[in-house]
Short mmCIF file of C-alpha atoms in Angstrom, two decimals:
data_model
loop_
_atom_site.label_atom_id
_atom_site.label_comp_id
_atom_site.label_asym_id
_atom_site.label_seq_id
_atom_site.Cartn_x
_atom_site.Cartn_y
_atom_site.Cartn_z
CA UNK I 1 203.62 203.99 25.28
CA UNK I 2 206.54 205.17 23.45
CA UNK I 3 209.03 202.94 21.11
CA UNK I 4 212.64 203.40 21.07
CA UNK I 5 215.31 201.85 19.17
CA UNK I 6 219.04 202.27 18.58
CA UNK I 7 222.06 201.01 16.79
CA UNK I 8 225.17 201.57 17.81
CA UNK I 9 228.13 200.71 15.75
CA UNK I 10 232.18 200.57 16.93
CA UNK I 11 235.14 199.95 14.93
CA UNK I 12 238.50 199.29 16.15
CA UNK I 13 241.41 201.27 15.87
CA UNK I 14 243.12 200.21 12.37
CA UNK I 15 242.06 201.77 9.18
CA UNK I 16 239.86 204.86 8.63
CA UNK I 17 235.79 203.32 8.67
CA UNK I 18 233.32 204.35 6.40
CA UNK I 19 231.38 207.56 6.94
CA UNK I 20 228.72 207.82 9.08
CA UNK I 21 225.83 207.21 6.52
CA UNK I 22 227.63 204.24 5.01
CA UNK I 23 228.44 202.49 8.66
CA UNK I 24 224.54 202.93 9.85
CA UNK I 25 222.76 203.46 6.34
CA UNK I 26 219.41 204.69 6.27
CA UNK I 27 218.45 201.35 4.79
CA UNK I 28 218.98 200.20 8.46
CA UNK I 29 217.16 202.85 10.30
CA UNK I 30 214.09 202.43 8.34
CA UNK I 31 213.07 199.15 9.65
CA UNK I 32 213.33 199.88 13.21
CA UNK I 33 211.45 202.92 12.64
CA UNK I 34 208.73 200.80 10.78
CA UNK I 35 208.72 198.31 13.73
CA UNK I 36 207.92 200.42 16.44
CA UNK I 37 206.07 203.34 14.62
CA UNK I 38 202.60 202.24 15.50
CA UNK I 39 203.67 203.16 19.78
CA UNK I 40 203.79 206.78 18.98
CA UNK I 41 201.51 209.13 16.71
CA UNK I 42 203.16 212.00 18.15
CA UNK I 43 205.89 212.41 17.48
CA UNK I 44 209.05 210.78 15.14
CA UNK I 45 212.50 211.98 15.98
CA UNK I 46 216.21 210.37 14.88
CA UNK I 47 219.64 211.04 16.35
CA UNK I 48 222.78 210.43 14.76
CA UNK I 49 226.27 210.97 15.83
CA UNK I 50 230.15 209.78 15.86
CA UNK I 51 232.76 209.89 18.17
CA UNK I 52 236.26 208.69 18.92
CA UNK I 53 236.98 207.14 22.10
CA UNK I 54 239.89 207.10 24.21
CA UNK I 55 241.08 203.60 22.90
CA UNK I 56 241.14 204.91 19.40
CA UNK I 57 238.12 203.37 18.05
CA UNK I 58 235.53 205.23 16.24
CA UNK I 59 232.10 204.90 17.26
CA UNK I 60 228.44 205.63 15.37
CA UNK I 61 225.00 205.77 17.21
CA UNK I 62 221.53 205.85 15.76
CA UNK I 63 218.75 206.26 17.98
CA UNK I 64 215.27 206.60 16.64
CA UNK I 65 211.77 207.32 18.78
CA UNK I 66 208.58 207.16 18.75
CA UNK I 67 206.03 209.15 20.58
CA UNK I 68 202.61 209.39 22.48
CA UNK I 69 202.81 212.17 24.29
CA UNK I 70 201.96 212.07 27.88
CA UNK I 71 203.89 214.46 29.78
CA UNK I 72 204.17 217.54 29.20
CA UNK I 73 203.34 217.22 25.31
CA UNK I 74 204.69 220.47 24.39
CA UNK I 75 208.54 219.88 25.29
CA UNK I 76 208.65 216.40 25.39
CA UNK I 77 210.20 216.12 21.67
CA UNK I 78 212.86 212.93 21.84
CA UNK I 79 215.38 211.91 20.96
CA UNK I 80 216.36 214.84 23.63
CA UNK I 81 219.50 216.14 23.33
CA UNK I 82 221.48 218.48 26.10
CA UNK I 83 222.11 221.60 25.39
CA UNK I 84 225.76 221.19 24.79
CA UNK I 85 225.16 218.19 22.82
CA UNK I 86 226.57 215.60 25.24
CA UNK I 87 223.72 213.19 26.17
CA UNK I 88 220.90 212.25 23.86
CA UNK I 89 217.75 210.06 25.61
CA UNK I 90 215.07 208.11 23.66
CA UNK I 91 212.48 206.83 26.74
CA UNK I 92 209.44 205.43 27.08
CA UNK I 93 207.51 204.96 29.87
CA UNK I 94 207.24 207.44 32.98
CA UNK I 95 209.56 208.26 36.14
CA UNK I 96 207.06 208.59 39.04
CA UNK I 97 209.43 210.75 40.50
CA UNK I 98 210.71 213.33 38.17
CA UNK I 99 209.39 216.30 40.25
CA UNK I 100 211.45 215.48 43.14
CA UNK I 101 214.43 214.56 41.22
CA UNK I 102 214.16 218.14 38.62
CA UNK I 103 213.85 219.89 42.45
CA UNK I 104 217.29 218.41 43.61
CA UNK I 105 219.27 218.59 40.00
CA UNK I 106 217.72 222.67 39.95
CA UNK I 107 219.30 223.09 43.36
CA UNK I 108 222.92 221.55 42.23
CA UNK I 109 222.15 223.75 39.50
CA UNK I 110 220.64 222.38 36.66
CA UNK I 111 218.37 225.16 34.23
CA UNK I 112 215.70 222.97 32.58
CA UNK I 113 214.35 224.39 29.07
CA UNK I 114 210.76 222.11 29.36
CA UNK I 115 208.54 223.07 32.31
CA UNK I 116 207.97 219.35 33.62
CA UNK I 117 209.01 216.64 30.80
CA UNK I 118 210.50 213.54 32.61
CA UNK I 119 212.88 212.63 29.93
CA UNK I 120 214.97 216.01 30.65
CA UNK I 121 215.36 214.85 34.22
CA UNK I 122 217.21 211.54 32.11
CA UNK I 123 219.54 214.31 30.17
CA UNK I 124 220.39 215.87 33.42
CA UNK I 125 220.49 213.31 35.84
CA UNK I 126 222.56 211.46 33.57
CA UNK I 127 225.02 214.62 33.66
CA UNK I 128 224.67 214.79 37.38
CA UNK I 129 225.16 211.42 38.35
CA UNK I 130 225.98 209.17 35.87
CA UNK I 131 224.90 205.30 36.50
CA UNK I 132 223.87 205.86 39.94
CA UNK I 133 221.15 207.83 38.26
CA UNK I 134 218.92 204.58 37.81
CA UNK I 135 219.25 204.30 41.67
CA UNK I 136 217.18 206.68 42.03
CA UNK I 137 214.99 206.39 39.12
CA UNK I 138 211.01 205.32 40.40
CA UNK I 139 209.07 204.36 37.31
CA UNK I 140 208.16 202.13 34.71
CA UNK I 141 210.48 202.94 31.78
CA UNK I 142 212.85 201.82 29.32
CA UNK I 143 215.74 204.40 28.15
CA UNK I 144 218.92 204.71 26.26
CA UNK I 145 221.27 207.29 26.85
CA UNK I 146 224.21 208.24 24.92
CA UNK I 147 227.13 209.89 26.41
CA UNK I 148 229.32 211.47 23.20
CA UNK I 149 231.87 212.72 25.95
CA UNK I 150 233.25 209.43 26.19
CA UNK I 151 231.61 207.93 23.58
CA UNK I 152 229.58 205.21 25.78
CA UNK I 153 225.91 204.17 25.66
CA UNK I 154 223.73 202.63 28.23
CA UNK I 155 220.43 201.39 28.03
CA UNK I 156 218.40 200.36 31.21
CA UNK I 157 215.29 198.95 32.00
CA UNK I 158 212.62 199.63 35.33
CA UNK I 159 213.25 197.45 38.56
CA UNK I 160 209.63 195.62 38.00
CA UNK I 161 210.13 194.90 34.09
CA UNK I 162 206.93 196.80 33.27
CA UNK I 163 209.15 197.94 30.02
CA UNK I 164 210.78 195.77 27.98
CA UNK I 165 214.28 195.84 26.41
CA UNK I 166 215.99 193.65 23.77
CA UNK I 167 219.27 193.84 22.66
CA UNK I 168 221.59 192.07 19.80
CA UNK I 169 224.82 192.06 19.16
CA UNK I 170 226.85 191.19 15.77
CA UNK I 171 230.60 191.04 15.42
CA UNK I 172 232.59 190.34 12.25
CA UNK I 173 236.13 189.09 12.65
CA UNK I 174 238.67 187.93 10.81
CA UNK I 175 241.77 185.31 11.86
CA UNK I 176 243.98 188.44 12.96
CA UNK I 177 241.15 190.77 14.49
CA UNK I 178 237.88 191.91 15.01
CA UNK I 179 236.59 194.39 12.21
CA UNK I 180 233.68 195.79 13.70
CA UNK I 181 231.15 195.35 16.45
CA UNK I 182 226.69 196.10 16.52
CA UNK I 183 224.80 196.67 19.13
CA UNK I 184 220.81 196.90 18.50
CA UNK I 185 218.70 197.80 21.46
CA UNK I 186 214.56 198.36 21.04
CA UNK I 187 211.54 198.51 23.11
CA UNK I 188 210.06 195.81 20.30
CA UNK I 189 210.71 192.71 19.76
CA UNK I 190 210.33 192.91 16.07
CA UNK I 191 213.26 195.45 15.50
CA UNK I 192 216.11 192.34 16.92
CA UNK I 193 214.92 190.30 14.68
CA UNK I 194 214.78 193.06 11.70
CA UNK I 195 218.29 193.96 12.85
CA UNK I 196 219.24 189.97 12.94
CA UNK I 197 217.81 189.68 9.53
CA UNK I 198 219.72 192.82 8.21
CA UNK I 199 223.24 191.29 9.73
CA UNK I 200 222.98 188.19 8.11
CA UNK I 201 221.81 189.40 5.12
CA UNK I 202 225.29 191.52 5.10
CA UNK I 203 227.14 188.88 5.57
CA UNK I 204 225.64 187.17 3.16
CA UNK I 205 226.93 190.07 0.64
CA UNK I 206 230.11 189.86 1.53
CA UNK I 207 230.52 186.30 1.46
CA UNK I 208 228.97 186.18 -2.32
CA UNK I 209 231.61 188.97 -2.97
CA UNK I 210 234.39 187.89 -5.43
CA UNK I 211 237.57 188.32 -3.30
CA UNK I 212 235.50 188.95 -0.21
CA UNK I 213 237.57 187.88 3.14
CA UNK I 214 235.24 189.47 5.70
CA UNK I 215 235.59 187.19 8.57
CA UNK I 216 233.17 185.52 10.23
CA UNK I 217 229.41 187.03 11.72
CA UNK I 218 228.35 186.24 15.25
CA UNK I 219 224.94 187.37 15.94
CA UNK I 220 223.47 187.10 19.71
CA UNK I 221 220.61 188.45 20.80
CA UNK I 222 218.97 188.86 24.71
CA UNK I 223 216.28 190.12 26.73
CA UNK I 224 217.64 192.69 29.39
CA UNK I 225 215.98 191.55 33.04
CA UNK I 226 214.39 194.09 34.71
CA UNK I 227 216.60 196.60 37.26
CA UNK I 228 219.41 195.96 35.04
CA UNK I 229 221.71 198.81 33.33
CA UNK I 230 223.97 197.62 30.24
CA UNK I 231 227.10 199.63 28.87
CA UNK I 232 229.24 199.72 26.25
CA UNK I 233 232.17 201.70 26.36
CA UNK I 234 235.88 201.91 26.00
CA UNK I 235 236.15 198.84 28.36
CA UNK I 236 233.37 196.50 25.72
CA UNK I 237 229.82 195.62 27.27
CA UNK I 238 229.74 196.34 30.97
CA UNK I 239 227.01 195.05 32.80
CA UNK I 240 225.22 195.88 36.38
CA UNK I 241 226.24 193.75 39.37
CA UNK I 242 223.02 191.30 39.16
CA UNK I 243 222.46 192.20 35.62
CA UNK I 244 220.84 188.83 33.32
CA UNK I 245 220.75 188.68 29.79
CA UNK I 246 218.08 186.03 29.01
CA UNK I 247 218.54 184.90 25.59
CA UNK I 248 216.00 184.84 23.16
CA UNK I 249 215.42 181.59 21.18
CA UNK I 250 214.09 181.07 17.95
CA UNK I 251 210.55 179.65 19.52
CA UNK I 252 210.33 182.62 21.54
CA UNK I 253 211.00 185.28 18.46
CA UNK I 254 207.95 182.91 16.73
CA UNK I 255 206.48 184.85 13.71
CA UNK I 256 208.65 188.00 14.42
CA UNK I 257 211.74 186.24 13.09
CA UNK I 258 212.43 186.33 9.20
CA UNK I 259 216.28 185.99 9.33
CA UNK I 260 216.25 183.35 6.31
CA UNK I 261 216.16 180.73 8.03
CA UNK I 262 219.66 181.49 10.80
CA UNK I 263 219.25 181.33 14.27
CA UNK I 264 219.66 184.46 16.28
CA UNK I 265 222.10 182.68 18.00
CA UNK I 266 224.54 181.96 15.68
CA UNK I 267 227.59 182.67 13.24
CA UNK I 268 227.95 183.19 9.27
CA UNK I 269 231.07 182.65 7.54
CA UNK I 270 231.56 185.56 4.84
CA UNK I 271 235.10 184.48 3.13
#
């Protein structure tokens, strides 16, 4: 079905970051798009947005989507943003039970703009209930959901695993303090180990900068197990109660890898 992918990138209170286009640079965005591109020749969408959060730090997201179009074609368009520009959902998949759940958020009040798109039961339900919305979720799907409110994302996966979901995650730090944290989450396989590549590739830069005194990279990458929810928020990475990360090894990314030779699993010194 669909492909999603996102990046999301946080930076510590401390001195002002980049802007937005310079901490996820299109450069970035374009391989994840090219990786999962060939799941959807309907549609193409990317979100971008910053926020601060209530520790201080300033956060960027990047979600990008792909789309066949399945339900409801017409209204469908992702990444799907609420109307007050809240929550934005890239999905694939389907929730079997997105009529019954639009009938109960309509009753608390909900006003739905498509006329039966299952993603905009995500967007509200999401508003409605928050995490215990993939309680009631029925479906095979993947999904990531951005919340700008609090500046949190969460990406889940179905209770059967019929949808994948990888994620990655690169820190640079120095001997006094961590300078900045990525996540990468994706439907495909292929966009870790683009984002992988692109990480160590940066910290290759820095550490063939004159002067440079970056820190240190640590890249780690995982498969998310299936009926699992991931967050990241104010608190770090937040996990569900029986939530697995199963990391993925260098045999298992095989002929998707082309990080120069670096395992996924490992660090780069950059001063």
């Amino acid at each position: 079905m669909c492909g999603i992918a996102g990046i999301l990138r946080v930076y510590p209170p401390g001195p002002p970051p980049p802007g937005p286009d310079v901490s996820i640079p299109q450069s970035w965005i374009d391989p994840l798009d090219e990786h999962i591109k060939h799941r959807g020749p309907d549609g193409f969408g990317v979100y971008r947005d910053r926020a601060l959060r209530s520790d201080g730090a300033t956060v960027d997201v990047a979600l990008i989507h792909r789309r066949l179009a399945i339900i409801d074609p017409a209204h469908g368009h992702q990444p799907m943003v609420s109307q007050d520009g809240r929550v934005a959902v890239v999905f694939t998949g389907c929730i079997y039970n997105h009529a019954e759940l639009r009938r109960e958020l309509e009753q608390q009040g909900c006003v739905f703009q498509s006329d039966h798109s299952d993603t905009e039961v995500l967007v509200h339900g999401w508003r409605a209930w928050g995490p215990k919305l993939f309680e009631v979720l029925e479906g095979m799907y993947a999904c990531v959901i951005w919340d700008r409110e609090s500046a949190n994302w969460f990406h889940s996966r179905d209770s059967r695993g019929e949808k994948p979901m990888y994620r990655l995650t690169a820190a640079t730090c120095d001997a006094h303090a961590l300078r900045w944290t990525r996540y990468d989450v994706s439907s495909e396989l292929q966009v870790i180990a683009s984002s992988a590549a692109a990480c160590y590739a940066l910290a290759a830069e820095k550490r063939g900068s004159i002067g440079s005194n970056d820190g240190d990279t640590l890249v780690t990458s995982a498969k998310i197990a299936a009926r699992d929810w991931f967050r990241v928020g104010a608190g770090g990475p937040e996990l569900s109660e029986h939530l697995t990360l199963q990391p993925i090894s260098d045999h298992d990314m095989g002929h998707h890898r082309s990080a120069g030779g670096c395992s996924l699993n490992d660090s780069v010194t950059t001063q």
